[in-house]
Coordinates of C-alpha atoms in Angstrom, one line a residue:
X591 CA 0.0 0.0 0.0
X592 CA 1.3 3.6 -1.3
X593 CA 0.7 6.2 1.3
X594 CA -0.1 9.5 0.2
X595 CA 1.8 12.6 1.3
X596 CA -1.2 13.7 3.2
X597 CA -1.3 10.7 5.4
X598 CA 2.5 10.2 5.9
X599 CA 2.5 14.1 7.5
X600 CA -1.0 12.9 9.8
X601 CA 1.3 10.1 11.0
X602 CA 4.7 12.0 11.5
X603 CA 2.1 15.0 13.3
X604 CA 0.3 12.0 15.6
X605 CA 4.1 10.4 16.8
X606 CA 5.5 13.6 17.6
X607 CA 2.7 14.9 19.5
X608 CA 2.7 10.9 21.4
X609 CA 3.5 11.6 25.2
X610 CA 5.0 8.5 25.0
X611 CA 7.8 8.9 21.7
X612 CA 8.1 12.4 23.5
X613 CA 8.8 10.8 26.7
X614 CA 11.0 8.1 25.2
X615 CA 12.7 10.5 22.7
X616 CA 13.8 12.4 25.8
X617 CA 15.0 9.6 27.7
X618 CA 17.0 7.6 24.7
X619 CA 18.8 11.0 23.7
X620 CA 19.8 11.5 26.9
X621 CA 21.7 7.9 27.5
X622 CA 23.2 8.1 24.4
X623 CA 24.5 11.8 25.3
X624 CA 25.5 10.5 28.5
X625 CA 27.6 7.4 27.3
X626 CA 29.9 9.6 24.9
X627 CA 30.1 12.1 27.8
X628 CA 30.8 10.0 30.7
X629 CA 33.4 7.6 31.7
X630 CA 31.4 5.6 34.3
X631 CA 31.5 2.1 33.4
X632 CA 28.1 1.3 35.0
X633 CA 25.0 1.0 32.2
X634 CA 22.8 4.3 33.0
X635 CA 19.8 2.5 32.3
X636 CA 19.8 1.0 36.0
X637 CA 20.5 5.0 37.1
X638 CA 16.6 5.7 35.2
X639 CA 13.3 5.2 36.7
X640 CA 10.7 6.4 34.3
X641 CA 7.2 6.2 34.7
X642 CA 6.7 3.9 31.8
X643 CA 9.0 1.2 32.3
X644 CA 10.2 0.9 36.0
X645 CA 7.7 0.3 38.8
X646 CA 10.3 1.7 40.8
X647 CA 9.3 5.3 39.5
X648 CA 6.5 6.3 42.1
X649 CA 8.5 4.8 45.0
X650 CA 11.9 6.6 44.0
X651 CA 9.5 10.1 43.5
X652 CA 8.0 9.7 46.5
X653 CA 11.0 8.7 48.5
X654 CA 11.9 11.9 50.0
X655 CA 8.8 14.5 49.1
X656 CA 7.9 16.0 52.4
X657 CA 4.7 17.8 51.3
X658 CA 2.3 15.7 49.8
X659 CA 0.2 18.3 48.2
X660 CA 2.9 17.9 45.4
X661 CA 2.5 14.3 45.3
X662 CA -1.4 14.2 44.0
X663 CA -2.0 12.8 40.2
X664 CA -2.7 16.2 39.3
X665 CA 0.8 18.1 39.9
X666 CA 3.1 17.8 37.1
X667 CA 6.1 14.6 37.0
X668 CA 9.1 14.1 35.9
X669 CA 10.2 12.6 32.2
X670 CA 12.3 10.5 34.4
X671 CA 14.3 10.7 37.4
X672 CA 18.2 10.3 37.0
X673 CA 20.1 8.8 40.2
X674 CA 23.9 9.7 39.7
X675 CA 26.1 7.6 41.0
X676 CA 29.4 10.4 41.6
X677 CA 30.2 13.5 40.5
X678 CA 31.0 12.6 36.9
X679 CA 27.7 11.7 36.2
X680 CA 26.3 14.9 37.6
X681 CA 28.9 16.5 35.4
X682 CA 27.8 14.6 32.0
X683 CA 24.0 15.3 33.1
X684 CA 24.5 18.8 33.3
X685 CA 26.0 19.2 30.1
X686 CA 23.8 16.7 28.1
X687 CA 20.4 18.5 29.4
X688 CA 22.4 22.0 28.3
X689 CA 23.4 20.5 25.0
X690 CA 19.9 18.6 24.7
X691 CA 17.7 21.4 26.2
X692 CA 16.3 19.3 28.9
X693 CA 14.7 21.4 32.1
X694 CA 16.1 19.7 35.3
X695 CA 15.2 19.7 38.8
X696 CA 18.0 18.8 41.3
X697 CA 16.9 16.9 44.7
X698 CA 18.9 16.7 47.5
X699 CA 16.6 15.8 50.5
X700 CA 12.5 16.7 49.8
X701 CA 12.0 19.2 52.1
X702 CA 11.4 22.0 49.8
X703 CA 8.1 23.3 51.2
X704 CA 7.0 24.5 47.6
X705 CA 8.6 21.6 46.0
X706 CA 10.8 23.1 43.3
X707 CA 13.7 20.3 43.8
X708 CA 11.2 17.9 42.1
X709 CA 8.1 19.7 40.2
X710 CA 7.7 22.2 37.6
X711 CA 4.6 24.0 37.3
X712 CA 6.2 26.3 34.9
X713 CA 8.1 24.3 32.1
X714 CA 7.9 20.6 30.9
X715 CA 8.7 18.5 30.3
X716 CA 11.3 18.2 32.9
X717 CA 13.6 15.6 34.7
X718 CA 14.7 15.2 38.3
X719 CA 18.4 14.4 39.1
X720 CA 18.4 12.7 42.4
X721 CA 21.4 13.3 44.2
X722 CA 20.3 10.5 46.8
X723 CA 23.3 8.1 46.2
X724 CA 25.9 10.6 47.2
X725 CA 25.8 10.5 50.8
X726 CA 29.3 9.5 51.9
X727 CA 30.4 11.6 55.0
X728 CA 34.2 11.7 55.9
X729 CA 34.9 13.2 59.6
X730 CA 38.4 14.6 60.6
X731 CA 38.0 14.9 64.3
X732 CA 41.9 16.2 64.4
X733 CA 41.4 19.5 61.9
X734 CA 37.7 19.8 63.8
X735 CA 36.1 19.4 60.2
X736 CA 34.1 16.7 57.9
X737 CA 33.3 16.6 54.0
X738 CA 29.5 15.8 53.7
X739 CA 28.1 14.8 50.5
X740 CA 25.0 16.5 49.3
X741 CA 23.0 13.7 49.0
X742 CA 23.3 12.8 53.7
X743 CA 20.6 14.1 56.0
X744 CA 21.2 15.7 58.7
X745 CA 20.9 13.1 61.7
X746 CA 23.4 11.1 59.2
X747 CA 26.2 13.7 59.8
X748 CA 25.1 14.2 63.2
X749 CA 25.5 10.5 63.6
X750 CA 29.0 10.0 62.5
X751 CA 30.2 12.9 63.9
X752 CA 29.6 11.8 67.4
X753 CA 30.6 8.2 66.5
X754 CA 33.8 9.8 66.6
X755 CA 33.7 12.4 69.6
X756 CA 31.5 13.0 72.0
X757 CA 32.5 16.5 72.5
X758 CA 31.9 18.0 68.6
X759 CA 28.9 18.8 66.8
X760 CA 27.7 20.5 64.4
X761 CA 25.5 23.6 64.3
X762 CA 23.2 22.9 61.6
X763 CA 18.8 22.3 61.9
X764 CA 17.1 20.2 64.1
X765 CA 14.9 18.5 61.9
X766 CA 16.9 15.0 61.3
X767 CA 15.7 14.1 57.7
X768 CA 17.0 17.1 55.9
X769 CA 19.7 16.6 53.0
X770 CA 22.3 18.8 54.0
X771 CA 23.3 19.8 50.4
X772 CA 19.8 22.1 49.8
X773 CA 19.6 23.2 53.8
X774 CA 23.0 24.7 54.0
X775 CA 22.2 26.6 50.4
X776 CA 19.2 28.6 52.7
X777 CA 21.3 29.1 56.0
X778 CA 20.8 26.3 57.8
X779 CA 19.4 27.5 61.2
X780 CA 19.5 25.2 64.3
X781 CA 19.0 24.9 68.4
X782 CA 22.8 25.9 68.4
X783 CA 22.7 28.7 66.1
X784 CA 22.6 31.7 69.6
X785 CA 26.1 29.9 70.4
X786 CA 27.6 29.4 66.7
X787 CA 25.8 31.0 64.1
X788 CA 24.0 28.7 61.0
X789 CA 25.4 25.8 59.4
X790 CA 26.2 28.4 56.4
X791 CA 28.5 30.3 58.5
X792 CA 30.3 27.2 59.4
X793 CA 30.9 25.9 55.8
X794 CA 35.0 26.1 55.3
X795 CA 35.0 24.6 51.3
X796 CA 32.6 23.2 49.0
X797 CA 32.4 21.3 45.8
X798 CA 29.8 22.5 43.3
X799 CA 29.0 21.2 39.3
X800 CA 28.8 24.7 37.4
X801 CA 26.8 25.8 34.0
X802 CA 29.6 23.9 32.1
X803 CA 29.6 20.8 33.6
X804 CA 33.2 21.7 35.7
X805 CA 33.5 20.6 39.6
X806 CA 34.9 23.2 41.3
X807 CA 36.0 23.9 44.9
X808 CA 36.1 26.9 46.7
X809 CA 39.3 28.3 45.3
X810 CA 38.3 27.4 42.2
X811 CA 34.9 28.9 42.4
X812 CA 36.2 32.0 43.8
X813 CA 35.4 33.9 46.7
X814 CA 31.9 35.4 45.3
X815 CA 30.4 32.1 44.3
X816 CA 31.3 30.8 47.6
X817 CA 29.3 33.6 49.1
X818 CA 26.4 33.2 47.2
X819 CA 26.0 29.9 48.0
X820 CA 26.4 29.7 51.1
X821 CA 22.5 31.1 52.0
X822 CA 21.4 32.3 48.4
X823 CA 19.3 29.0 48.4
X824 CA 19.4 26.0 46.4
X825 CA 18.9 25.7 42.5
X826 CA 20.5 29.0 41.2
X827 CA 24.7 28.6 41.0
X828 CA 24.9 24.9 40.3
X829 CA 24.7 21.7 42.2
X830 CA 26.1 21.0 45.6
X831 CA 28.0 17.9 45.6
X832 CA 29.6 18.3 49.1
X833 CA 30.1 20.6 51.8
X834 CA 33.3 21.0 54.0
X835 CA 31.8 22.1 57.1
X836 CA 33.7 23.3 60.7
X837 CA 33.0 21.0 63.7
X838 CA 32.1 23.4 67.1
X839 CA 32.8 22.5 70.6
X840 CA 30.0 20.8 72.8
X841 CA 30.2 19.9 76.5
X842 CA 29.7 16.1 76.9
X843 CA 26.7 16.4 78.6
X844 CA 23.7 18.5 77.7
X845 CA 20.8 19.8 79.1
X846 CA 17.1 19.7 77.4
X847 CA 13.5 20.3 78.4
X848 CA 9.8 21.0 77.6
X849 CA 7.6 22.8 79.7
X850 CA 3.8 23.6 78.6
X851 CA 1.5 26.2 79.1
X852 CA -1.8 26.8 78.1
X853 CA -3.9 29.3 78.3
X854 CA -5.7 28.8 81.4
X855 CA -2.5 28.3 82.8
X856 CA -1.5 31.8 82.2
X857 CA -0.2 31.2 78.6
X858 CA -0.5 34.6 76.9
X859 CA 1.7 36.7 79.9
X860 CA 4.5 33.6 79.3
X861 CA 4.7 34.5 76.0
X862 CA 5.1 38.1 76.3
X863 CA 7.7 38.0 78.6
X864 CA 9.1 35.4 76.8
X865 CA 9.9 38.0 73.6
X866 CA 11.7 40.5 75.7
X867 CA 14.0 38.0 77.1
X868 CA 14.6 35.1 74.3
X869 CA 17.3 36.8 72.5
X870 CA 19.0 38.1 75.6
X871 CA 19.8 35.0 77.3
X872 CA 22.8 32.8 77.8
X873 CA 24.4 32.0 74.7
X874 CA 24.4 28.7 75.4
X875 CA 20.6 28.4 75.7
X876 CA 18.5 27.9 72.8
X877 CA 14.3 28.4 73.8
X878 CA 12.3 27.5 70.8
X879 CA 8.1 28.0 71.9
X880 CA 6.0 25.5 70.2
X881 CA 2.2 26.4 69.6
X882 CA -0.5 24.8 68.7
X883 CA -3.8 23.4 69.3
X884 CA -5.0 21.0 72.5
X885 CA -8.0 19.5 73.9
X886 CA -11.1 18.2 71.9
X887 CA -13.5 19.9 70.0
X888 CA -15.8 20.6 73.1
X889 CA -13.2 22.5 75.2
X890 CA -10.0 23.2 73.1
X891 CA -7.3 25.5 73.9
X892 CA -3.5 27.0 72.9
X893 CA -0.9 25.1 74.5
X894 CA 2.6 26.7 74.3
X895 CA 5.7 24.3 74.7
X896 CA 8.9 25.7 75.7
X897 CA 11.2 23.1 74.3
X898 CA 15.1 23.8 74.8
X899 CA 19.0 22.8 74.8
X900 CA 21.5 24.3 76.9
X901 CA 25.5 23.5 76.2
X902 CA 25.6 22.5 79.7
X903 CA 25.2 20.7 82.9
X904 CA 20.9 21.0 84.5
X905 CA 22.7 23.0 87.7
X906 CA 24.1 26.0 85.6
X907 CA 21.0 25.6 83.3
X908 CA 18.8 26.5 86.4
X909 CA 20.6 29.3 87.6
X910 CA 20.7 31.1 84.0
X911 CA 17.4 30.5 83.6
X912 CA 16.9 32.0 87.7
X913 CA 18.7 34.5 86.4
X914 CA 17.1 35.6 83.0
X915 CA 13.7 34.2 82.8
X916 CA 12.8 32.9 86.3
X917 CA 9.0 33.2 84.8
X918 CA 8.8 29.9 83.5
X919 CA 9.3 28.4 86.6
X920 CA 11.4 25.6 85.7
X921 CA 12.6 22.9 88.1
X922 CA 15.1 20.0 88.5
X923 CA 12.6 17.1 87.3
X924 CA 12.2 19.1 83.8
X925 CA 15.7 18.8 82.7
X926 CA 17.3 16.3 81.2
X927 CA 20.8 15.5 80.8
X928 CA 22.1 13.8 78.2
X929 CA 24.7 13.8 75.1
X930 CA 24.8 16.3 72.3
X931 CA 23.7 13.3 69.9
X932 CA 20.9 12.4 72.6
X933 CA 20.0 15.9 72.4
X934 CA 19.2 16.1 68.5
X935 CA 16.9 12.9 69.3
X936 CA 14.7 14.6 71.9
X937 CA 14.9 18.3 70.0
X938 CA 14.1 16.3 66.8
X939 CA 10.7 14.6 68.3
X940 CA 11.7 10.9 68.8
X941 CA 10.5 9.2 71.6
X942 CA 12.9 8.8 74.9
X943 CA 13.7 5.1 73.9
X944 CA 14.8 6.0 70.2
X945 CA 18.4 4.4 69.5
X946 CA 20.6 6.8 67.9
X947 CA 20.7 4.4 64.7
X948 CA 17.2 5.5 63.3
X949 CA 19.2 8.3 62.0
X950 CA 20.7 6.6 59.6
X951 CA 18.0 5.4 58.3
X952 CA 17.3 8.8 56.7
X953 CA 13.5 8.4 57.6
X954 CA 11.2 11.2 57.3
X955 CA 8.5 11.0 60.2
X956 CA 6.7 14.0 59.3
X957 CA 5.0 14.1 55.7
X958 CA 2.0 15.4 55.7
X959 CA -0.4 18.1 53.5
X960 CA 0.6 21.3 54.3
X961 CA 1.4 25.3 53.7
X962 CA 4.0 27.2 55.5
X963 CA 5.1 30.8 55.4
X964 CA 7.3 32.2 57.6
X965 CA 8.2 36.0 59.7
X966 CA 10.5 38.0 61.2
X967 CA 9.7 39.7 64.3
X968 CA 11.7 42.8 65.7
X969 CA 9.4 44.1 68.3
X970 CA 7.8 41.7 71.4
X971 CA 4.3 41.2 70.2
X972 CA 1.5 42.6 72.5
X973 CA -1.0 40.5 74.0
X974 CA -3.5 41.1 72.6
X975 CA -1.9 40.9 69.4
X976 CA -1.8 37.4 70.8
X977 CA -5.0 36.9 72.0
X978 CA -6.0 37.7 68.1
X979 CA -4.1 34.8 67.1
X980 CA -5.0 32.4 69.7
X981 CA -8.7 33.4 67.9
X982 CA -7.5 32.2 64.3
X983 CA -5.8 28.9 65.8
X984 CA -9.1 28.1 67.2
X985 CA -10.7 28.2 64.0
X986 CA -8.3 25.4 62.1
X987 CA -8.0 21.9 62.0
X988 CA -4.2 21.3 62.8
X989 CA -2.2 24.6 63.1
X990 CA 1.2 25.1 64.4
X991 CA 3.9 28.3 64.9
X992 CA 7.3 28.2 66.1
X993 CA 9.0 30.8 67.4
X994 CA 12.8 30.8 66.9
X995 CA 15.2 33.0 69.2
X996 CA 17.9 35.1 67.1
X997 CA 20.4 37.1 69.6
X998 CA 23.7 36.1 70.6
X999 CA 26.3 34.7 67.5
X1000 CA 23.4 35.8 65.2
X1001 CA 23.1 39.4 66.2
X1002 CA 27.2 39.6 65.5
X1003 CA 27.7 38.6 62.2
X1004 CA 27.0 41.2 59.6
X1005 CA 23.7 40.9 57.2
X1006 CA 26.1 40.9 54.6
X1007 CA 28.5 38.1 55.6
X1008 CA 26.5 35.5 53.7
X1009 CA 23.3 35.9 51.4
X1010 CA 21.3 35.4 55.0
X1011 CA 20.5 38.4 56.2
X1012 CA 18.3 38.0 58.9
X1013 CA 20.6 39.2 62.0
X1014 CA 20.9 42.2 64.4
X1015 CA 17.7 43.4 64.9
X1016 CA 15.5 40.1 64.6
X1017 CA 14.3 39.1 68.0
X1018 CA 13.0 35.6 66.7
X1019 CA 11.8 34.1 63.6
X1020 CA 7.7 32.6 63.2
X1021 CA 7.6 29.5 61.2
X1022 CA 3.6 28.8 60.2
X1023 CA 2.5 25.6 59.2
X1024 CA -0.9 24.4 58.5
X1025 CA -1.2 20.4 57.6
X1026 CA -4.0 17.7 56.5
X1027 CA -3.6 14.4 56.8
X1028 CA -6.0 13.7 54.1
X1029 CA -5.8 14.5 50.0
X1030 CA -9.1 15.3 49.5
X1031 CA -9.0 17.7 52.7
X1032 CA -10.3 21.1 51.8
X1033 CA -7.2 22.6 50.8
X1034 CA -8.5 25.8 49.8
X1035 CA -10.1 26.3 53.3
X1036 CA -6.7 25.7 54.8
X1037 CA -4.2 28.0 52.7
X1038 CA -6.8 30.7 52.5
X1039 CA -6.9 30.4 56.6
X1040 CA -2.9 30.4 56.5
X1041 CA -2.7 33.4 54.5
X1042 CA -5.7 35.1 56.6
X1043 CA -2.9 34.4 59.7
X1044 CA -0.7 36.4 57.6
X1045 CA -2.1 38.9 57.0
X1046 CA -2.9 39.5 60.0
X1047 CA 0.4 39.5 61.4
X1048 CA 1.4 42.3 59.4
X1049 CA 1.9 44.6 62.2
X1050 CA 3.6 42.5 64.4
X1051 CA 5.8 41.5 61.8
X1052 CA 9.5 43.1 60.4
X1053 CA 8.9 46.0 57.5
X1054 CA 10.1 47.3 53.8
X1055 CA 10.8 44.2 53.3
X1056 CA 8.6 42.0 55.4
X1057 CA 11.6 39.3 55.3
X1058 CA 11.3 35.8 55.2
X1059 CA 12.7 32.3 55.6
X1060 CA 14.3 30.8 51.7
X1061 CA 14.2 27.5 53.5
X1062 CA 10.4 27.7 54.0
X1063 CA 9.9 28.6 50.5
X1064 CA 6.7 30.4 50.0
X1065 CA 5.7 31.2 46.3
X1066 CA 2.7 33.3 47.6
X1067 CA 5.5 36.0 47.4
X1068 CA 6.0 35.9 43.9
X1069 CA 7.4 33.2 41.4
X1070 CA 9.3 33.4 38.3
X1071 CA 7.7 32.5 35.2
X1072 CA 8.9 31.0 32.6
X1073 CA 12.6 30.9 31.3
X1074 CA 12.9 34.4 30.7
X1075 CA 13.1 35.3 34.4
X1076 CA 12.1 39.3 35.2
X1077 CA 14.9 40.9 37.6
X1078 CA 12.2 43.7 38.9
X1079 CA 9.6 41.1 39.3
X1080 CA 11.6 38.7 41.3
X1081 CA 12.9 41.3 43.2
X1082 CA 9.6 41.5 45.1
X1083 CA 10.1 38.5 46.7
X1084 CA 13.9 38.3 46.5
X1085 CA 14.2 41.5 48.5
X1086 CA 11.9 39.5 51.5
X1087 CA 14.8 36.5 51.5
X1088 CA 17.7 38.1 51.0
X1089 CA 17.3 42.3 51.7
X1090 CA 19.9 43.7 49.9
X1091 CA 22.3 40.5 49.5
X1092 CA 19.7 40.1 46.9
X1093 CA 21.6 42.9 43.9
X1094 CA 24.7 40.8 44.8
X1095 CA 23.4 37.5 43.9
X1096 CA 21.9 38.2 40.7
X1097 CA 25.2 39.4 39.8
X1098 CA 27.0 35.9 40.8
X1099 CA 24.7 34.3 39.2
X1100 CA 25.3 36.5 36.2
X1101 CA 29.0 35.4 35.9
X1102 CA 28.4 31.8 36.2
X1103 CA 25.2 31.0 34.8
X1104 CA 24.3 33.7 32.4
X1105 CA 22.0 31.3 29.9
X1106 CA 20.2 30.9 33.4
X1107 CA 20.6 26.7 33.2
X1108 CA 19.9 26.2 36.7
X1109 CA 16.4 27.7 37.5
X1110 CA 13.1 27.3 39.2
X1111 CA 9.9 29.1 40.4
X1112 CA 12.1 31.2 42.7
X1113 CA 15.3 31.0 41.0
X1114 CA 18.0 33.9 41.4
X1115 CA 17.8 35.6 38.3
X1116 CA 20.7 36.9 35.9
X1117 CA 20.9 41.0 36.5
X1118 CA 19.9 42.9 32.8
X1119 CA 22.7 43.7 30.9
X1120 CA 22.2 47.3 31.8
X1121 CA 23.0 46.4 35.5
X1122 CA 25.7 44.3 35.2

């Protein structure tokens, strides 16, 4: 049979408008790009999972996504997701979706709130590359240092750190599950941060795949690329293959407790007093207050936990705490001592009984729906500024805050040091969430109550900007979007993360990634030639 010309063009149009030759096309051009690029000896074809031909696909996308709203049917996925197994294969990757015009995401740990290390609402197709194989941590107790591989969590490094020494840690976040190659990119705040600053200010070298496939170190990379990513957040400058961070002194025994209040139990005044004296305390002691919800439906209320470390023995713990907030009334049978590693296990939520080896395990125990946003807050917040929010909580299904103390190390490195800028001046930092356990919860009822909260914190809140948290990434502020990323536009939100570290890192990122390769929904942008 002859075809005519007619139907050979409604053919050709039908196959290359096929999601599945699309999807295939994609994936087969981008083996054979990698095996004349790289010199891995490994077939890449065990490195794929596509959603076609590997049940593995949903399990390996899933694996680390912390918010589940971005793991519905509905939200965009991946071509396929690419597993490297070092840093040459991230290297061919790079310049095979350059060469091939591939969109890529790059995935560390999950925990992006907004999801942008493994979705794109804003371009497809894309693919992820996972970086969940490199996770080898090397720790040199002698030189006070470790090299940390992007692809670790947190309670990994935290784990083989003290495996070594029982008087060294590391002053990085609390939350155990976190891949330390995206946190550190957003500052890396932590229960030790009063006494030593943010993981970011504790990075001594790095090793980072550029625009042009090239690994470079810190000298390498220079002295403003090393800046910028060290707090200018993750997915703008390249990808993080390791971190060389500094190791800080810790006192072999600890001190930790929680104390509740609620509101009949006088609450409200706690909290007050609380924000004149948080940021002024011992260096050494790190009072986070938990809020939330308690009782049932019938007779709810706002319980406040004050849930702490101290680098120290319970004795000198209670005098400092005589001493600087005596209104808490805190007692002998609240503390408890125990080791710096025992420490991250109660500040990170496990149970008393918990053996330190469930950190290596690299679980994450709390996935859930949610939305987030986070604050600044420069001024104690009145009560009844409280009292108006103890009326919203009452209102919502499962709502939480955090307050954060700033002060001590924080308030004495410059807003300039590193992209973060939130220092001298911030009294503590909010962190909203908002969470469903179910998928077909009424998630419009919840963010529009999240955003409601907001708003009404507006006057209690830090001003021109009203800053924010890049590591609770919020694209209510603003989003680029498309390719073509707007300087002005994304300065709106920028100017929230960063203040005026902001100018600074589009110009990094306008030396080493002009073409704008490495990009996302927030994305730094490349400054306009006309500001360069």
């Amino acid at each position: 049979m002859v075809l005519s010309s007619s139907s050979i063009l409604s053919i050709l149009v039908v196959l290359l408008l096929s999601p599945f030759v699309v999807s295939f096309t994609i994936q087969d051009r981008f083996l054979q790009c990698l095996s004349t690029t790289s010199h891995s000896s490994y077939p890449f074809s065990t490195a794929m999972y596509t959603p076609i031909d590997n049940s593995s696909f949903a399990t390996v996308l899933l694996s680390t996504a912390q918010n589940l709203r971005y793991t519905l049917p509905s939200v965009p996925k991946p071509e396929f997701i690419f597993t490297p197994f070092n840093e040459s294969d991230i290297q061919a990757a790079v310049v095979c979706c350059k060469q091939l015009g591939i969109h890529f995401r790059v995935r560390s740990g999950g925990h992006d709130y907004e999801a942008v290390s493994y979705v794109s609402e804003i371009e497809s197709p894309f693919i992820i590359i996972d970086l969940a194989k490199l996770r080898s941590i090397d720790v040199d107790i002698e030189d006070s240092s470790a090299w940390v591989q992007a692809g670790a969590t947190n309670g990994e490094l935290y784990y083989r750190i003290a495996e070594k020494s029982k008087t060294h840690g590391f002053a990085a976040g609390l939350c155990t599950s976190l891949g330390i190659g995206g946190h550190i990119t957003g500052g890396a705040y932590g229960p030790m941060m009063r006494k030593y600053g943010l993981g970011a200010d504790n990075v001594i070298d790095a090793r980072i795949i550029d625009a042009q496939g090239r690994i470079l170190d810190r000298q390498a990379m220079g002295e403003e690329l090393f800046w910028a990513i060290r707090g200018g957040g993750g997915g703008s400058f390249g990808i993080i293959t390791a971190w060389k961070v500094k190791l800080v002194p810790v006192p072999e025994n600890v001190t930790v407790f929680t104390v509740s209040k609620t509101l009949e139990q006088g609450a409200t005044k706690l909290l007050y007093r609380w924000q004149q004296v948080a940021d002024k305390l011992d260096e050494d002691l790190f009072i986070r207050v938990i809020i939330q919800t308690a009782g049932n439906k019938g007779n709810r209320t706002i319980s406040t936990s004050y849930n702490a470390l101290f680098l120290g023995d319970a004795n000198r713990l209670l005098k400092v705490m005589e001493e600087g907030f005596p209104e808490l009334g805190l007692t002998p049978k609240d503390c408890i001592e125990t080791t710096w590693l025992g420490s991250v296990l109660y500040i990170g939520g496990y149970p008393s009984t918990t053996p330190p080896e469930v950190l290596l395990q690299a679980k994450n125990i709390l996935k859930s729906y949610f939305k987030a946003k986070s604050d600044f807050v420069q001024e104690p917040i009145p009560e009844t500024g409280l009292e108006g929010i103890w009326i919203r909580f009452l209102k919502e299904d499962s709502p939480l805050m955090i307050w954060n103390p700033f002060g001590g190390m924080m308030s004495k490195i410059s807003e300039s040091e590193t992209p973060f800028p939130h220092r001298k001046g911030d009294l503590f930092m909010i962190h909203y969430v908002t969470s469903w356990q179910n998928a077909s919860g009424n998630v419009g009822r919840h963010i529009k109550w999240m955003r409601g909260l907001y708003k009404y914190m507006t006057p209690y809140v830090s001003k021109n900007p009203r800053e924010a948290y890049v590591n609770y990434r919020d694209l209510d502020l603003g989003m680029n979007r498309n390719t073509r990323t707007n300087f002005k536009k994304a300065r709106v939100w920028g100017a929230k993360y960063y203040k005026d570290n902001f100018y600074r890192l589009a110009l990094v990122k306008s030396m080493v990634d002009p073409e704008n390769i490495f990009r996302h929904e927030q994305s730094i942008p490349p400054l306009p030639l006309h500001m360069r």
